[in-house]
Structures are given as structure tokens and as C-alpha cells.
mmCIF file of C-alpha atoms in Angstrom:
data_model
loop_
_atom_site.group_PDB
_atom_site.id
_atom_site.type_symbol
_atom_site.label_atom_id
_atom_site.label_comp_id
_atom_site.label_asym_id
_atom_site.label_seq_id
_atom_site.Cartn_x
_atom_site.Cartn_y
_atom_site.Cartn_z
ATOM 1 C CA ALA A 1 -1.873 14.287 10.134
ATOM 2 C CA GLN A 2 -1.927 10.609 10.623
ATOM 3 C CA SER A 3 1.136 8.261 10.821
ATOM 4 C CA VAL A 4 1.769 4.593 11.337
ATOM 5 C CA THR A 5 4.736 2.869 13.151
ATOM 6 C CA GLN A 6 5.697 -0.639 12.773
ATOM 7 C CA PRO A 7 8.436 -1.113 15.476
ATOM 8 C CA ASP A 8 9.733 -4.377 14.211
ATOM 9 C CA ILE A 9 11.646 -4.165 10.866
ATOM 10 C CA HIS A 10 12.359 -7.886 10.844
ATOM 11 C CA ILE A 11 10.910 -10.920 12.568
ATOM 12 C CA THR A 12 11.799 -14.536 12.371
ATOM 13 C CA VAL A 13 9.629 -17.310 13.699
ATOM 14 C CA SER A 14 9.633 -20.993 13.437
ATOM 15 C CA GLU A 15 7.049 -22.622 11.189
ATOM 16 C CA GLY A 16 4.166 -23.658 13.343
ATOM 17 C CA ALA A 17 4.754 -20.893 15.985
ATOM 18 C CA SER A 18 2.473 -18.159 16.602
ATOM 19 C CA LEU A 19 3.084 -14.561 15.258
ATOM 20 C CA GLU A 20 2.283 -11.050 16.211
ATOM 21 C CA LEU A 21 3.244 -8.015 14.128
ATOM 22 C CA ARG A 22 2.750 -4.705 15.939
ATOM 23 C CA CYS A 23 1.286 -1.571 14.419
ATOM 24 C CA ASN A 24 0.749 1.795 16.200
ATOM 25 C CA TYR A 25 -1.054 4.610 14.585
ATOM 26 C CA SER A 26 -1.530 8.273 15.262
ATOM 27 C CA TYR A 27 -4.766 9.814 14.236
ATOM 28 C CA GLY A 28 -7.148 12.237 15.931
ATOM 29 C CA ALA A 29 -10.487 10.430 15.065
ATOM 30 C CA THR A 30 -11.436 6.846 14.634
ATOM 31 C CA PRO A 31 -9.293 5.508 11.910
ATOM 32 C CA TYR A 32 -9.711 3.041 9.058
ATOM 33 C CA LEU A 33 -6.974 0.478 9.289
ATOM 34 C CA PHE A 34 -5.687 -2.023 6.860
ATOM 35 C CA TRP A 35 -3.040 -4.837 6.838
ATOM 36 C CA TYR A 36 -1.395 -5.757 3.538
ATOM 37 C CA VAL A 37 1.023 -8.373 2.604
ATOM 38 C CA GLN A 38 3.544 -8.252 -0.095
ATOM 39 C CA SER A 39 5.324 -11.396 -1.250
ATOM 40 C CA PRO A 40 8.735 -11.046 -2.924
ATOM 41 C CA GLY A 41 8.339 -9.312 -6.304
ATOM 42 C CA GLN A 42 4.686 -8.993 -6.026
ATOM 43 C CA GLY A 43 2.049 -6.238 -5.465
ATOM 44 C CA LEU A 44 0.224 -5.716 -2.222
ATOM 45 C CA GLN A 45 -2.750 -7.949 -1.186
ATOM 46 C CA LEU A 46 -5.208 -7.094 1.341
ATOM 47 C CA LEU A 47 -5.334 -9.216 4.360
ATOM 48 C CA LEU A 48 -7.910 -7.517 6.479
ATOM 49 C CA LYS A 49 -9.298 -4.049 7.319
ATOM 50 C CA TYR A 50 -11.092 -2.447 10.270
ATOM 51 C CA PHE A 51 -13.763 0.233 9.716
ATOM 52 C CA SER A 52 -15.940 0.007 12.906
ATOM 53 C CA GLY A 53 -17.696 -2.409 15.075
ATOM 54 C CA ASP A 54 -16.160 -5.570 16.359
ATOM 55 C CA THR A 55 -12.537 -4.689 17.304
ATOM 56 C CA LEU A 56 -11.378 -8.255 16.394
ATOM 57 C CA VAL A 57 -11.381 -8.612 12.613
ATOM 58 C CA GLN A 58 -10.793 -11.785 10.654
ATOM 59 C CA GLY A 59 -8.835 -12.010 7.361
ATOM 60 C CA ILE A 60 -7.644 -14.244 4.789
ATOM 61 C CA LYS A 61 -5.130 -16.894 5.200
ATOM 62 C CA GLY A 62 -5.823 -17.432 8.736
ATOM 63 C CA PHE A 63 -4.936 -13.849 10.029
ATOM 64 C CA GLU A 64 -6.649 -11.697 12.549
ATOM 65 C CA ALA A 65 -6.102 -8.290 13.974
ATOM 66 C CA GLU A 66 -7.332 -6.472 17.060
ATOM 67 C CA PHE A 67 -8.136 -2.775 17.337
ATOM 68 C CA LYS A 68 -7.333 -1.200 20.624
ATOM 69 C CA ARG A 69 -8.326 2.420 20.855
ATOM 70 C CA SER A 70 -6.642 2.973 24.208
ATOM 71 C CA GLN A 71 -3.210 1.749 22.906
ATOM 72 C CA SER A 72 -3.516 3.213 19.496
ATOM 73 C CA SER A 73 -2.658 -0.272 18.029
ATOM 74 C CA PHE A 74 -3.905 -2.772 15.426
ATOM 75 C CA ASN A 75 -1.592 -5.773 15.814
ATOM 76 C CA LEU A 76 -1.774 -8.663 13.273
ATOM 77 C CA ARG A 77 -1.806 -12.173 14.685
ATOM 78 C CA LYS A 78 -1.639 -15.700 13.254
ATOM 79 C CA PRO A 79 -1.814 -18.800 15.640
ATOM 80 C CA SER A 80 0.355 -21.013 13.492
ATOM 81 C CA VAL A 81 2.699 -19.724 10.822
ATOM 82 C CA HIS A 82 3.277 -21.446 7.563
ATOM 83 C CA TRP A 83 6.426 -21.209 5.467
ATOM 84 C CA SER A 84 4.326 -19.454 2.777
ATOM 85 C CA ASP A 85 3.674 -16.669 4.976
ATOM 86 C CA ALA A 86 7.166 -15.300 4.565
ATOM 87 C CA ALA A 87 6.566 -11.864 3.146
ATOM 88 C CA GLU A 88 6.529 -8.189 4.084
ATOM 89 C CA TYR A 89 3.564 -6.995 5.977
ATOM 90 C CA PHE A 90 2.404 -3.311 5.882
ATOM 91 C CA CYS A 91 -0.037 -1.668 8.149
ATOM 92 C CA ALA A 92 -1.790 1.341 6.738
ATOM 93 C CA VAL A 93 -4.404 3.975 8.151
ATOM 94 C CA GLY A 94 -6.943 5.968 6.029
ATOM 95 C CA ALA A 95 -8.626 9.052 7.150
ATOM 96 C CA GLY A 96 -11.866 8.885 4.888
ATOM 97 C CA ASN A 97 -10.634 11.728 2.611
ATOM 98 C CA ALA A 98 -11.387 12.092 -0.927
ATOM 99 C CA GLY A 99 -8.974 9.784 -2.812
ATOM 100 C CA ASN A 100 -9.033 7.162 -0.140
ATOM 101 C CA MET A 101 -5.311 7.908 0.394
ATOM 102 C CA LEU A 102 -3.573 5.619 2.887
ATOM 103 C CA THR A 103 -0.488 6.382 5.087
ATOM 104 C CA PHE A 104 1.624 3.299 5.544
ATOM 105 C CA GLY A 105 3.997 2.133 8.133
ATOM 106 C CA GLY A 106 7.595 1.204 7.240
ATOM 107 C CA GLY A 107 6.724 -2.609 7.018
ATOM 108 C CA THR A 108 7.699 -5.681 8.856
ATOM 109 C CA ARG A 109 9.636 -8.391 6.977
ATOM 110 C CA LEU A 110 8.730 -11.759 8.236
ATOM 111 C CA MET A 111 11.057 -14.818 7.841
ATOM 112 C CA VAL A 112 9.922 -18.321 8.638
ATOM 113 C CA LYS A 113 12.370 -20.976 9.889
ATOM 114 C CA PRO A 114 11.673 -24.694 8.979
ATOM 115 C CA ASN B 1 -11.222 -8.948 -14.459
ATOM 116 C CA ALA B 2 -7.567 -8.175 -14.777
ATOM 117 C CA GLY B 3 -7.734 -5.743 -11.811
ATOM 118 C CA VAL B 4 -4.984 -3.174 -11.745
ATOM 119 C CA THR B 5 -2.313 -3.680 -14.244
ATOM 120 C CA GLN B 6 1.063 -1.834 -14.795
ATOM 121 C CA THR B 7 3.663 -1.599 -17.446
ATOM 122 C CA PRO B 8 6.521 -2.072 -17.762
ATOM 123 C CA LYS B 9 7.406 -4.393 -14.963
ATOM 124 C CA PHE B 10 11.006 -3.148 -14.762
ATOM 125 C CA GLN B 11 12.795 -0.293 -16.356
ATOM 126 C CA VAL B 12 16.351 1.224 -16.473
ATOM 127 C CA LEU B 13 16.713 4.820 -17.177
ATOM 128 C CA LYS B 14 19.759 7.223 -17.361
ATOM 129 C CA THR B 15 19.604 10.492 -15.463
ATOM 130 C CA GLY B 16 17.833 13.139 -17.280
ATOM 131 C CA GLN B 17 15.673 10.628 -19.425
ATOM 132 C CA SER B 18 11.977 10.773 -19.408
ATOM 133 C CA MET B 19 9.421 8.021 -19.320
ATOM 134 C CA THR B 20 5.770 7.188 -18.610
ATOM 135 C CA LEU B 21 4.630 4.497 -16.177
ATOM 136 C CA GLN B 22 1.246 2.987 -17.321
ATOM 137 C CA CYS B 23 -1.530 1.912 -14.992
ATOM 138 C CA ALA B 24 -4.834 0.700 -16.087
ATOM 139 C CA GLN B 25 -7.914 -0.826 -14.293
ATOM 140 C CA ASP B 26 -10.888 -2.495 -15.348
ATOM 141 C CA MET B 27 -13.113 -2.242 -12.147
ATOM 142 C CA ASN B 28 -14.611 0.978 -13.176
ATOM 143 C CA HIS B 29 -13.074 2.595 -10.091
ATOM 144 C CA GLU B 30 -13.233 6.386 -9.923
ATOM 145 C CA TYR B 31 -10.417 6.897 -7.591
ATOM 146 C CA MET B 32 -6.674 5.966 -8.653
ATOM 147 C CA SER B 33 -3.370 6.599 -6.878
ATOM 148 C CA TRP B 34 0.353 6.318 -7.473
ATOM 149 C CA TYR B 35 2.587 5.369 -4.500
ATOM 150 C CA ARG B 36 6.455 4.701 -4.352
ATOM 151 C CA GLN B 37 7.986 2.140 -2.270
ATOM 152 C CA ASP B 38 11.518 2.523 -0.729
ATOM 153 C CA PRO B 39 13.298 0.252 1.822
ATOM 154 C CA GLY B 40 12.116 1.022 5.327
ATOM 155 C CA MET B 41 9.663 3.827 4.372
ATOM 156 C CA GLY B 42 6.668 1.868 3.380
ATOM 157 C CA LEU B 43 4.735 3.302 0.489
ATOM 158 C CA ARG B 44 4.311 7.053 0.033
ATOM 159 C CA LEU B 45 1.657 8.782 -2.022
ATOM 160 C CA ILE B 46 2.777 10.724 -5.255
ATOM 161 C CA HIS B 47 -0.332 11.696 -6.840
ATOM 162 C CA TYR B 48 -4.020 10.702 -6.945
ATOM 163 C CA SER B 49 -7.194 11.263 -8.947
ATOM 164 C CA VAL B 50 -10.773 11.225 -7.752
ATOM 165 C CA GLY B 51 -12.132 11.047 -11.393
ATOM 166 C CA ALA B 52 -11.243 11.820 -15.034
ATOM 167 C CA GLY B 53 -9.720 15.354 -15.292
ATOM 168 C CA ILE B 54 -9.363 15.661 -11.604
ATOM 169 C CA THR B 55 -5.699 14.891 -10.092
ATOM 170 C CA ASP B 56 -4.034 16.304 -6.951
ATOM 171 C CA GLN B 57 -0.678 15.971 -5.252
ATOM 172 C CA GLY B 58 0.259 13.696 -2.512
ATOM 173 C CA GLU B 59 3.109 13.552 -0.086
ATOM 174 C CA VAL B 60 6.126 13.246 -2.678
ATOM 175 C CA PRO B 61 4.932 14.816 -5.974
ATOM 176 C CA ASN B 62 8.142 16.554 -7.009
ATOM 177 C CA GLY B 63 9.663 15.285 -10.318
ATOM 178 C CA TYR B 64 6.296 13.537 -11.251
ATOM 179 C CA ASN B 65 3.456 14.476 -13.525
ATOM 180 C CA VAL B 66 -0.056 12.970 -13.939
ATOM 181 C CA SER B 67 -3.031 13.234 -15.947
ATOM 182 C CA ARG B 68 -6.371 11.343 -16.156
ATOM 183 C CA SER B 69 -8.214 11.625 -19.421
ATOM 184 C CA THR B 70 -10.227 8.193 -18.914
ATOM 185 C CA THR B 71 -11.595 6.300 -15.909
ATOM 186 C CA GLU B 72 -9.401 3.394 -16.888
ATOM 187 C CA ASP B 73 -6.002 4.938 -17.108
ATOM 188 C CA PHE B 74 -3.741 6.946 -14.929
ATOM 189 C CA PRO B 75 -0.241 7.241 -16.180
ATOM 190 C CA LEU B 76 2.741 8.677 -14.139
ATOM 191 C CA ARG B 77 5.386 10.765 -15.981
ATOM 192 C CA LEU B 78 8.980 11.299 -14.906
ATOM 193 C CA LEU B 79 10.023 14.418 -16.733
ATOM 194 C CA SER B 80 13.792 14.283 -16.104
ATOM 195 C CA ALA B 81 14.711 11.062 -14.160
ATOM 196 C CA ALA B 82 17.138 11.253 -11.051
ATOM 197 C CA PRO B 83 18.723 8.595 -9.139
ATOM 198 C CA SER B 84 16.550 9.534 -6.094
ATOM 199 C CA GLN B 85 13.600 8.351 -8.275
ATOM 200 C CA THR B 86 14.932 4.750 -8.107
ATOM 201 C CA SER B 87 12.081 2.948 -6.450
ATOM 202 C CA VAL B 88 9.378 0.447 -6.875
ATOM 203 C CA TYR B 89 6.184 2.179 -8.188
ATOM 204 C CA PHE B 90 2.663 1.031 -7.285
ATOM 205 C CA CYS B 91 -0.667 2.006 -8.799
ATOM 206 C CA ALA B 92 -3.923 1.518 -6.959
ATOM 207 C CA SER B 93 -7.558 2.001 -7.510
ATOM 208 C CA SER B 94 -10.802 2.298 -5.346
ATOM 209 C CA ARG B 95 -14.502 2.929 -5.377
ATOM 210 C CA PRO B 96 -15.361 6.648 -4.273
ATOM 211 C CA GLY B 97 -14.909 7.434 -0.626
ATOM 212 C CA GLY B 98 -14.539 10.504 1.216
ATOM 213 C CA GLY B 99 -16.733 12.552 3.575
ATOM 214 C CA GLY B 100 -15.362 10.372 6.379
ATOM 215 C CA TYR B 101 -15.723 6.964 4.492
ATOM 216 C CA GLN B 102 -12.883 5.035 3.381
ATOM 217 C CA GLU B 103 -12.873 2.614 0.525
ATOM 218 C CA THR B 104 -10.356 -0.301 0.047
ATOM 219 C CA GLN B 105 -7.528 0.428 -2.269
ATOM 220 C CA TYR B 106 -6.442 -2.466 -4.780
ATOM 221 C CA PHE B 107 -2.907 -2.395 -5.902
ATOM 222 C CA GLY B 108 -1.159 -3.341 -9.167
ATOM 223 C CA PRO B 109 1.934 -5.441 -9.184
ATOM 224 C CA GLY B 110 4.289 -2.644 -9.388
ATOM 225 C CA THR B 111 7.021 -1.310 -11.676
ATOM 226 C CA ARG B 112 10.714 -1.602 -10.555
ATOM 227 C CA LEU B 113 12.633 1.606 -11.839
ATOM 228 C CA LEU B 114 16.332 2.000 -11.757
ATOM 229 C CA VAL B 115 17.775 5.432 -12.666
ATOM 230 C CA LEU B 116 21.601 5.310 -13.273
#
């Protein structure tokens, strides 16, 4: 069975600083990988996804993520954080099974200092 | 398109009460799922459906029932609420996948449930 680990429960960065959120997965084959963002009191919004091909994927709101098979990682990055990026971020993996089920990491809560 | 909608937004129940969380989507998606979100645990799959009349269990199905009579709707029933079911519940929908292919899931805004 697949699993996802997000090692950082909380991260605080200053506005304008760069950001990297870590995600490690466990899965036997090539996974389908997703990053979702959840603003306070809101649902989940898809930031980006990796299915195959180029290992650096671009998403919405200036986010990107890099798939590294050798490290079983799919870290999310942003070069310059804005105060509106404060939210909870979830990494998820899918196995391409019927139902499109996802296994989620525990989430990383991002706080942005002015 | 409204996307995935959920009602109610917030509900308080007493232990032993029953209720139904509603989920509807207007994207003609065949697949629908229910997840619960608990602090530090991310989202965990409760039940899912790959089409009208077809449902299956996820990781944490105990205490919950589902049925899928139409493509649009996928209600989640709590038969006898327990404090352990205090959580935020998310419904999601997607186009068909499977056979090694994964489609993106789209999530509703969530229902926050408190069981006293």
C-alpha cells in the first residue's frame, strides 16, 4: 500500500522569502502525485500534479514541484511567498486504481510573517 | 458549474443520533468519494463509488453508510453518531480512471461535524 509523509507539521517563513515543503512517498510503481492547498475554513484546491514526463511541474499561484524518483520525493517550492499563501498544504499519491482514490500526507501548515 | 457542493456546512449532533451529509456534483463525474480530515492525519478515505449503484469501502468505513442512486448525488449516512466521528468531511468527484490511470479529484467545501 502507498503512504505519504510530510515531515514538517508547521513552517513559518517571512513574506518574500523562498519556500520548500517536503513530501516523501512510498509506492512500488511510478506514482501519480498531487499537491493540494486548503485555506482556513475552505475546501481543497489543486495546486499541481505529476503523472509522467518532465519531472519539474508548474502549478497555479507560482508554485512548482519536482519529482525525484531516487529520493521518493515530490517537494513543493515557491521562490517568493506572499501573505495570502498562508494555508495548509497536502501532498497526496494515487495508484491509478478504480475510484481514483488518494492517500494523503498529514499536511504542513504554512504561516507567513510580514 | 457549481462543482462539488456539500450540505450542511456545520452540524452538531448528540451521541447516538443519525444524520446524512449531502454531496452533489454537476460535472457529470462518474467517480465520487468521501474523506474525513483529522488534525495531523491528512484526509482518509471513507467510501467511494465508481458509478450509480456501485460503492465500496475505503480505509475508515466503520460507522458510515453510502448509496449512489444517481450520478450527481452521493450522500454519507452516520447511523449512530459517536464522538470519534467529530471531524471535517469532504466529498470529491472525478472522471473515470483506473487500469493504472489516475484522474484528478475535485473537492467540495467540506462539512464540519461535532458529536457531543
